[in-house]
Coordinates of C-alpha atoms in Angstrom, one line a residue:
X1 CA 15.5 -0.5 -70.1
X2 CA 12.8 -1.4 -67.6
X3 CA 9.5 -2.0 -69.3
X4 CA 7.6 0.4 -67.1
X5 CA 10.1 3.2 -67.9
X6 CA 10.0 2.5 -71.6
X7 CA 6.1 2.7 -71.6
X8 CA 6.1 5.9 -69.6
X9 CA 8.7 7.5 -72.0
X10 CA 6.9 6.4 -75.2
X11 CA 3.5 7.6 -73.9
X12 CA 5.0 11.0 -73.2
X13 CA 6.5 11.4 -76.7
X14 CA 10.2 10.7 -76.1
X15 CA 12.1 9.4 -79.1
X16 CA 15.6 7.9 -79.5
X17 CA 15.6 6.7 -76.0
X18 CA 18.7 4.7 -75.0
X19 CA 21.0 3.9 -72.1
X20 CA 24.3 5.7 -72.1
X21 CA 27.5 3.9 -71.2
X22 CA 27.3 5.9 -67.9
X23 CA 24.0 4.0 -67.1
X24 CA 21.8 7.0 -67.5
X25 CA 18.8 7.0 -69.9
X26 CA 18.5 9.8 -72.5
X27 CA 15.8 10.7 -75.0
X28 CA 14.7 13.5 -77.3
X29 CA 11.4 15.4 -76.8
X30 CA 9.9 18.2 -78.7
X31 CA 9.3 21.3 -76.6
X32 CA 7.5 24.5 -77.4
X33 CA 10.3 26.2 -79.3
X34 CA 13.2 23.8 -79.2
X35 CA 14.0 20.1 -79.0
X36 CA 15.4 18.8 -75.8
X37 CA 18.0 16.0 -75.2
X38 CA 16.9 14.9 -71.8
X39 CA 19.5 13.2 -69.6
X40 CA 19.0 11.0 -66.5
X41 CA 15.4 10.0 -67.4
X42 CA 13.5 7.9 -64.9
X43 CA 9.9 7.5 -63.7
X44 CA 10.1 10.9 -61.9
X45 CA 11.5 13.1 -64.6
X46 CA 15.1 13.9 -65.6
X47 CA 18.3 15.4 -64.3
X48 CA 19.2 17.9 -67.0
X49 CA 18.4 18.7 -70.6
X50 CA 20.2 20.3 -73.5
X51 CA 18.0 22.4 -75.8
X52 CA 18.6 22.3 -79.6
X53 CA 17.0 24.5 -82.2
X54 CA 16.6 21.7 -84.7
X55 CA 15.2 18.2 -84.1
X56 CA 17.9 16.6 -86.4
X57 CA 20.7 18.0 -84.2
X58 CA 19.1 16.6 -81.0
X59 CA 18.5 13.2 -82.6
X60 CA 22.1 13.0 -84.0
X61 CA 23.5 13.9 -80.5
X62 CA 21.3 11.3 -78.9
X63 CA 22.7 8.6 -81.3
X64 CA 26.4 9.4 -81.0
X65 CA 27.0 10.9 -77.5
X66 CA 28.7 8.6 -74.9
X67 CA 27.5 10.6 -71.9
X68 CA 30.9 12.1 -71.1
X69 CA 31.2 15.9 -71.1
X70 CA 28.5 17.7 -73.1
X71 CA 26.7 16.2 -76.0
X72 CA 27.9 17.1 -79.6
X73 CA 26.2 19.6 -81.8
X74 CA 24.9 23.1 -81.5
X75 CA 23.0 22.9 -78.3
X76 CA 21.7 26.3 -77.1
X77 CA 21.3 25.9 -73.3
X78 CA 21.7 23.3 -70.6
X79 CA 19.1 23.3 -67.9
X80 CA 18.8 23.7 -65.0
X81 CA 22.2 25.4 -64.9
X82 CA 21.3 27.8 -67.8
X83 CA 24.8 27.3 -69.3
X84 CA 24.9 28.6 -72.9
X85 CA 26.2 26.2 -75.5
X86 CA 27.8 26.4 -78.9
X87 CA 24.4 27.0 -80.6
X88 CA 23.5 30.0 -78.5
X89 CA 24.8 32.5 -81.1
X90 CA 21.5 33.0 -82.9
X91 CA 18.9 31.3 -85.0
X92 CA 19.1 29.9 -88.5
X93 CA 16.8 29.4 -91.4
X94 CA 17.3 25.6 -91.8
X95 CA 13.6 24.9 -91.2
X96 CA 13.8 21.4 -89.6

């Protein structure tokens, strides 16, 4: 990962940043109501993101996903397309 990009991402709160086999950078970032798995990170932003209700699900997805298809786990929505994912069926009381 380029040092400059690493510094930018860390300063902005991204965690579990890594390069996918596809060459794209991903990272997890807390949002207002969800946790985002951001894909295609660079100095200017990102290409798309997958919203997860729980931080643990986003972190696990960031650790095991190979970048092909959609990431694993109960993601709620993919932005900017607004596609609904397997976790869009409603909330839970897991508390993490």
